[in-house]
Amino acid sequence: MAGISQAELARQLGVNKSTITYHVKRGLTHAQIRELIEARRKENPIAEPASPEIGKNAPEEGVAELRKRKLAAEITYKNLQAEQARVKLEKDKARLVDMEDVNELVVHLASITKGVLQAFENKLPGKMEGLTAAEMVPMLREEIKAALYSIAEESRAQIKIISRAEQ
């Protein structure tokens, strides 16, 4: 493989010489370039190289094949545009939000939850001093219920803020 020229490799793979040059400058060997291009073709069959007889014995077939490929590429492009429009519409309908906003919300709520739970160690010992286990249970339930309510309220408030920012 090392003795093959970039132009010959490009011809064998059905790509421009500049494509080969680009990958060589990135430090890839000819074997690696061949693997890369073949892998890309498997992922995107529209990019199949023209058959060897195109341009030699059957010029009309070559033009027809190119037209088919162009049409297939245009269809793929239109489908991608439609998918982008659908995603934008879903986002506009507030069904989707940016991941950055979701990450910020999760971090904020984790911080609030941590603070509420850490407050138990300052609040509960004084309230529970001298109580029996049976007397402690209802008090613990009430404190946990109040803590969860405060976390839920903070969650609602943050979600409203994100919802307004997305609109």
PDB file of C-alpha atoms in Angstrom:
ATOM      1  CA  MET A   1       0.000   0.000   0.000  1.00  0.00           C
ATOM      2  CA  ALA A   2       2.844   2.380   0.727  1.00  0.00           C
ATOM      3  CA  GLY A   3       3.933   2.385  -2.938  1.00  0.00           C
ATOM      4  CA  ILE A   4       0.565   3.613  -4.235  1.00  0.00           C
ATOM      5  CA  SER A   5       0.178   7.287  -5.089  1.00  0.00           C
ATOM      6  CA  GLN A   6      -2.504   9.506  -3.613  1.00  0.00           C
ATOM      7  CA  ALA A   7      -3.998   9.965  -7.063  1.00  0.00           C
ATOM      8  CA  GLU A   8      -4.200   6.185  -7.604  1.00  0.00           C
ATOM      9  CA  LEU A   9      -5.763   5.644  -4.175  1.00  0.00           C
ATOM     10  CA  ALA A  10      -8.311   8.374  -4.902  1.00  0.00           C
ATOM     11  CA  ARG A  11      -9.150   6.716  -8.234  1.00  0.00           C
ATOM     12  CA  GLN A  12      -9.536   3.296  -6.597  1.00  0.00           C
ATOM     13  CA  LEU A  13     -11.813   4.676  -3.895  1.00  0.00           C
ATOM     14  CA  GLY A  14     -13.790   6.932  -6.238  1.00  0.00           C
ATOM     15  CA  VAL A  15     -12.981  10.153  -4.368  1.00  0.00           C
ATOM     16  CA  ASN A  16     -11.098  13.347  -5.180  1.00  0.00           C
ATOM     17  CA  LYS A  17      -7.350  13.443  -4.681  1.00  0.00           C
ATOM     18  CA  SER A  18      -7.889  16.388  -2.326  1.00  0.00           C
ATOM     19  CA  THR A  19      -9.846  14.069  -0.015  1.00  0.00           C
ATOM     20  CA  ILE A  20      -6.848  11.744   0.197  1.00  0.00           C
ATOM     21  CA  THR A  21      -4.461  14.679   0.690  1.00  0.00           C
ATOM     22  CA  TYR A  22      -6.639  16.023   3.517  1.00  0.00           C
ATOM     23  CA  HIS A  23      -6.531  12.711   5.383  1.00  0.00           C
ATOM     24  CA  VAL A  24      -2.789  12.258   4.786  1.00  0.00           C
ATOM     25  CA  LYS A  25      -2.177  15.713   6.302  1.00  0.00           C
ATOM     26  CA  ARG A  26      -4.215  14.574   9.321  1.00  0.00           C
ATOM     27  CA  GLY A  27      -1.679  11.748   9.734  1.00  0.00           C
ATOM     28  CA  LEU A  28      -3.683   8.812   8.366  1.00  0.00           C
ATOM     29  CA  THR A  29      -2.048   6.059   6.364  1.00  0.00           C
ATOM     30  CA  HIS A  30      -3.445   4.904   3.019  1.00  0.00           C
ATOM     31  CA  ALA A  31      -4.864   1.791   4.710  1.00  0.00           C
ATOM     32  CA  GLN A  32      -6.579   3.910   7.358  1.00  0.00           C
ATOM     33  CA  ILE A  33      -7.996   6.226   4.695  1.00  0.00           C
ATOM     34  CA  ARG A  34      -9.325   3.235   2.763  1.00  0.00           C
ATOM     35  CA  GLU A  35     -10.992   1.863   5.941  1.00  0.00           C
ATOM     36  CA  LEU A  36     -12.454   5.275   6.783  1.00  0.00           C
ATOM     37  CA  ILE A  37     -13.956   5.841   3.343  1.00  0.00           C
ATOM     38  CA  GLU A  38     -15.333   2.294   3.171  1.00  0.00           C
ATOM     39  CA  ALA A  39     -16.875   2.670   6.639  1.00  0.00           C
ATOM     40  CA  ARG A  40     -18.486   5.957   5.623  1.00  0.00           C
ATOM     41  CA  ARG A  41     -19.937   4.301   2.533  1.00  0.00           C
ATOM     42  CA  LYS A  42     -21.476   1.585   4.685  1.00  0.00           C
ATOM     43  CA  GLU A  43     -23.058   4.263   6.881  1.00  0.00           C
ATOM     44  CA  ASN A  44     -24.249   6.328   3.913  1.00  0.00           C
ATOM     45  CA  PRO A  45     -24.903   4.102   0.898  1.00  0.00           C
ATOM     46  CA  ILE A  46     -25.886   7.129  -1.237  1.00  0.00           C
ATOM     47  CA  ALA A  47     -22.191   8.002  -1.438  1.00  0.00           C
ATOM     48  CA  GLU A  48     -21.316   4.754  -3.293  1.00  0.00           C
ATOM     49  CA  PRO A  49     -18.658   5.319  -5.951  1.00  0.00           C
ATOM     50  CA  ALA A  50     -19.615   5.110  -9.591  1.00  0.00           C
ATOM     51  CA  SER A  51     -19.160   1.714 -11.176  1.00  0.00           C
ATOM     52  CA  PRO A  52     -15.976   1.331 -13.270  1.00  0.00           C
ATOM     53  CA  GLU A  53     -17.841   1.124 -16.590  1.00  0.00           C
ATOM     54  CA  ILE A  54     -19.481   4.514 -16.037  1.00  0.00           C
ATOM     55  CA  GLY A  55     -17.759   7.105 -18.135  1.00  0.00           C
ATOM     56  CA  LYS A  56     -16.052   4.479 -20.320  1.00  0.00           C
ATOM     57  CA  ASN A  57     -18.556   2.277 -22.137  1.00  0.00           C
ATOM     58  CA  ALA A  58     -21.881   3.648 -21.002  1.00  0.00           C
ATOM     59  CA  PRO A  59     -21.884   7.462 -20.682  1.00  0.00           C
ATOM     60  CA  GLU A  60     -25.687   7.649 -20.642  1.00  0.00           C
ATOM     61  CA  GLU A  61     -25.823   5.215 -17.718  1.00  0.00           C
ATOM     62  CA  GLY A  62     -23.333   7.424 -15.896  1.00  0.00           C
ATOM     63  CA  VAL A  63     -25.531  10.495 -16.288  1.00  0.00           C
ATOM     64  CA  ALA A  64     -28.614   8.538 -15.217  1.00  0.00           C
ATOM     65  CA  GLU A  65     -26.753   7.183 -12.195  1.00  0.00           C
ATOM     66  CA  LEU A  66     -25.590  10.675 -11.242  1.00  0.00           C
ATOM     67  CA  ARG A  67     -29.143  11.975 -11.556  1.00  0.00           C
ATOM     68  CA  LYS A  68     -30.383   9.167  -9.290  1.00  0.00           C
ATOM     69  CA  ARG A  69     -27.732   9.982  -6.722  1.00  0.00           C
ATOM     70  CA  LYS A  70     -28.497  13.671  -6.899  1.00  0.00           C
ATOM     71  CA  LEU A  71     -32.194  12.989  -6.409  1.00  0.00           C
ATOM     72  CA  ALA A  72     -31.471  10.626  -3.491  1.00  0.00           C
ATOM     73  CA  ALA A  73     -29.211  13.251  -1.896  1.00  0.00           C
ATOM     74  CA  GLU A  74     -31.872  15.932  -2.342  1.00  0.00           C
ATOM     75  CA  ILE A  75     -34.484  13.660  -0.744  1.00  0.00           C
ATOM     76  CA  THR A  76     -32.166  12.965   2.188  1.00  0.00           C
ATOM     77  CA  TYR A  77     -31.509  16.680   2.558  1.00  0.00           C
ATOM     78  CA  LYS A  78     -35.239  17.501   2.500  1.00  0.00           C
ATOM     79  CA  ASN A  79     -35.909  14.792   5.089  1.00  0.00           C
ATOM     80  CA  LEU A  80     -33.243  16.275   7.346  1.00  0.00           C
ATOM     81  CA  GLN A  81     -34.733  19.747   6.916  1.00  0.00           C
ATOM     82  CA  ALA A  82     -38.178  18.372   7.800  1.00  0.00           C
ATOM     83  CA  GLU A  83     -36.776  16.685  10.922  1.00  0.00           C
ATOM     84  CA  GLN A  84     -35.077  19.929  11.976  1.00  0.00           C
ATOM     85  CA  ALA A  85     -38.352  21.806  11.491  1.00  0.00           C
ATOM     86  CA  ARG A  86     -40.192  19.176  13.562  1.00  0.00           C
ATOM     87  CA  VAL A  87     -37.667  19.476  16.391  1.00  0.00           C
ATOM     88  CA  LYS A  88     -37.924  23.279  16.304  1.00  0.00           C
ATOM     89  CA  LEU A  89     -41.709  23.059  16.406  1.00  0.00           C
ATOM     90  CA  GLU A  90     -41.616  20.642  19.356  1.00  0.00           C
ATOM     91  CA  LYS A  91     -39.224  22.963  21.149  1.00  0.00           C
ATOM     92  CA  ASP A  92     -41.462  25.935  20.390  1.00  0.00           C
ATOM     93  CA  LYS A  93     -44.399  24.016  21.836  1.00  0.00           C
ATOM     94  CA  ALA A  94     -42.312  23.664  25.025  1.00  0.00           C
ATOM     95  CA  ARG A  95     -42.200  19.893  24.717  1.00  0.00           C
ATOM     96  CA  LEU A  96     -38.420  20.003  24.431  1.00  0.00           C
ATOM     97  CA  VAL A  97     -35.977  22.110  26.388  1.00  0.00           C
ATOM     98  CA  ASP A  98     -32.271  22.730  26.077  1.00  0.00           C
ATOM     99  CA  MET A  99     -30.125  20.214  27.934  1.00  0.00           C
ATOM    100  CA  GLU A 100     -28.197  23.091  29.539  1.00  0.00           C
ATOM    101  CA  ASP A 101     -31.410  24.265  31.220  1.00  0.00           C
ATOM    102  CA  VAL A 102     -32.200  20.738  32.397  1.00  0.00           C
ATOM    103  CA  ASN A 103     -28.669  20.326  33.766  1.00  0.00           C
ATOM    104  CA  GLU A 104     -28.905  23.644  35.622  1.00  0.00           C
ATOM    105  CA  LEU A 105     -32.293  22.632  37.061  1.00  0.00           C
ATOM    106  CA  VAL A 106     -31.001  19.261  38.280  1.00  0.00           C
ATOM    107  CA  VAL A 107     -27.918  20.821  39.886  1.00  0.00           C
ATOM    108  CA  HIS A 108     -30.023  23.533  41.536  1.00  0.00           C
ATOM    109  CA  LEU A 109     -32.561  21.045  42.890  1.00  0.00           C
ATOM    110  CA  ALA A 110     -29.820  18.739  44.170  1.00  0.00           C
ATOM    111  CA  SER A 111     -28.352  21.709  46.030  1.00  0.00           C
ATOM    112  CA  ILE A 112     -31.742  22.628  47.509  1.00  0.00           C
ATOM    113  CA  THR A 113     -32.362  19.002  48.541  1.00  0.00           C
ATOM    114  CA  LYS A 114     -28.947  18.799  50.178  1.00  0.00           C
ATOM    115  CA  GLY A 115     -29.601  22.005  52.133  1.00  0.00           C
ATOM    116  CA  VAL A 116     -33.033  20.850  53.307  1.00  0.00           C
ATOM    117  CA  LEU A 117     -31.676  17.493  54.466  1.00  0.00           C
ATOM    118  CA  GLN A 118     -28.668  19.059  56.194  1.00  0.00           C
ATOM    119  CA  ALA A 119     -31.041  21.347  58.090  1.00  0.00           C
ATOM    120  CA  PHE A 120     -32.447  18.256  59.841  1.00  0.00           C
ATOM    121  CA  GLU A 121     -29.285  17.828  61.902  1.00  0.00           C
ATOM    122  CA  ASN A 122     -29.674  21.328  63.377  1.00  0.00           C
ATOM    123  CA  LYS A 123     -33.447  21.275  63.724  1.00  0.00           C
ATOM    124  CA  LEU A 124     -34.344  17.797  64.961  1.00  0.00           C
ATOM    125  CA  PRO A 125     -32.104  17.069  67.945  1.00  0.00           C
ATOM    126  CA  GLY A 126     -33.519  19.943  70.008  1.00  0.00           C
ATOM    127  CA  LYS A 127     -37.135  19.078  69.123  1.00  0.00           C
ATOM    128  CA  MET A 128     -36.707  15.379  69.860  1.00  0.00           C
ATOM    129  CA  GLU A 129     -34.798  15.608  73.085  1.00  0.00           C
ATOM    130  CA  GLY A 130     -36.494  13.596  75.822  1.00  0.00           C
ATOM    131  CA  LEU A 131     -39.151  12.079  73.499  1.00  0.00           C
ATOM    132  CA  THR A 132     -39.881   8.381  73.220  1.00  0.00           C
ATOM    133  CA  ALA A 133     -39.575   6.554  69.889  1.00  0.00           C
ATOM    134  CA  ALA A 134     -43.367   6.522  69.534  1.00  0.00           C
ATOM    135  CA  GLU A 135     -43.452  10.318  69.961  1.00  0.00           C
ATOM    136  CA  MET A 136     -40.564  10.855  67.520  1.00  0.00           C
ATOM    137  CA  VAL A 137     -42.184   9.053  64.552  1.00  0.00           C
ATOM    138  CA  PRO A 138     -45.036  11.558  63.926  1.00  0.00           C
ATOM    139  CA  MET A 139     -42.623  14.471  64.368  1.00  0.00           C
ATOM    140  CA  LEU A 140     -40.176  12.944  61.844  1.00  0.00           C
ATOM    141  CA  ARG A 141     -43.018  12.327  59.394  1.00  0.00           C
ATOM    142  CA  GLU A 142     -44.116  15.945  59.670  1.00  0.00           C
ATOM    143  CA  GLU A 143     -40.581  17.295  59.202  1.00  0.00           C
ATOM    144  CA  ILE A 144     -39.978  15.051  56.163  1.00  0.00           C
ATOM    145  CA  LYS A 145     -43.341  16.054  54.667  1.00  0.00           C
ATOM    146  CA  ALA A 146     -42.492  19.754  55.095  1.00  0.00           C
ATOM    147  CA  ALA A 147     -39.026  19.228  53.558  1.00  0.00           C
ATOM    148  CA  LEU A 148     -40.453  17.407  50.520  1.00  0.00           C
ATOM    149  CA  TYR A 149     -43.101  20.121  50.102  1.00  0.00           C
ATOM    150  CA  SER A 150     -40.433  22.833  50.084  1.00  0.00           C
ATOM    151  CA  ILE A 151     -38.364  20.897  47.489  1.00  0.00           C
ATOM    152  CA  ALA A 152     -41.468  20.437  45.310  1.00  0.00           C
ATOM    153  CA  GLU A 153     -42.302  24.148  45.505  1.00  0.00           C
ATOM    154  CA  GLU A 154     -38.758  25.075  44.513  1.00  0.00           C
ATOM    155  CA  SER A 155     -38.975  22.609  41.602  1.00  0.00           C
ATOM    156  CA  ARG A 156     -42.209  24.191  40.348  1.00  0.00           C
ATOM    157  CA  ALA A 157     -40.719  27.665  40.589  1.00  0.00           C
ATOM    158  CA  GLN A 158     -37.596  26.666  38.634  1.00  0.00           C
ATOM    159  CA  ILE A 159     -39.635  24.898  35.932  1.00  0.00           C
ATOM    160  CA  LYS A 160     -41.771  28.035  35.501  1.00  0.00           C
ATOM    161  CA  ILE A 161     -38.609  30.097  35.073  1.00  0.00           C
ATOM    162  CA  ILE A 162     -37.265  27.708  32.408  1.00  0.00           C
ATOM    163  CA  SER A 163     -40.645  27.595  30.642  1.00  0.00           C
ATOM    164  CA  ARG A 164     -40.751  31.393  30.408  1.00  0.00           C
ATOM    165  CA  ALA A 165     -37.161  31.542  29.187  1.00  0.00           C
ATOM    166  CA  GLU A 166     -37.884  28.989  26.408  1.00  0.00           C
ATOM    167  CA  GLN A 167     -40.816  31.045  25.131  1.00  0.00           C
TER     168      GLN A 167
END
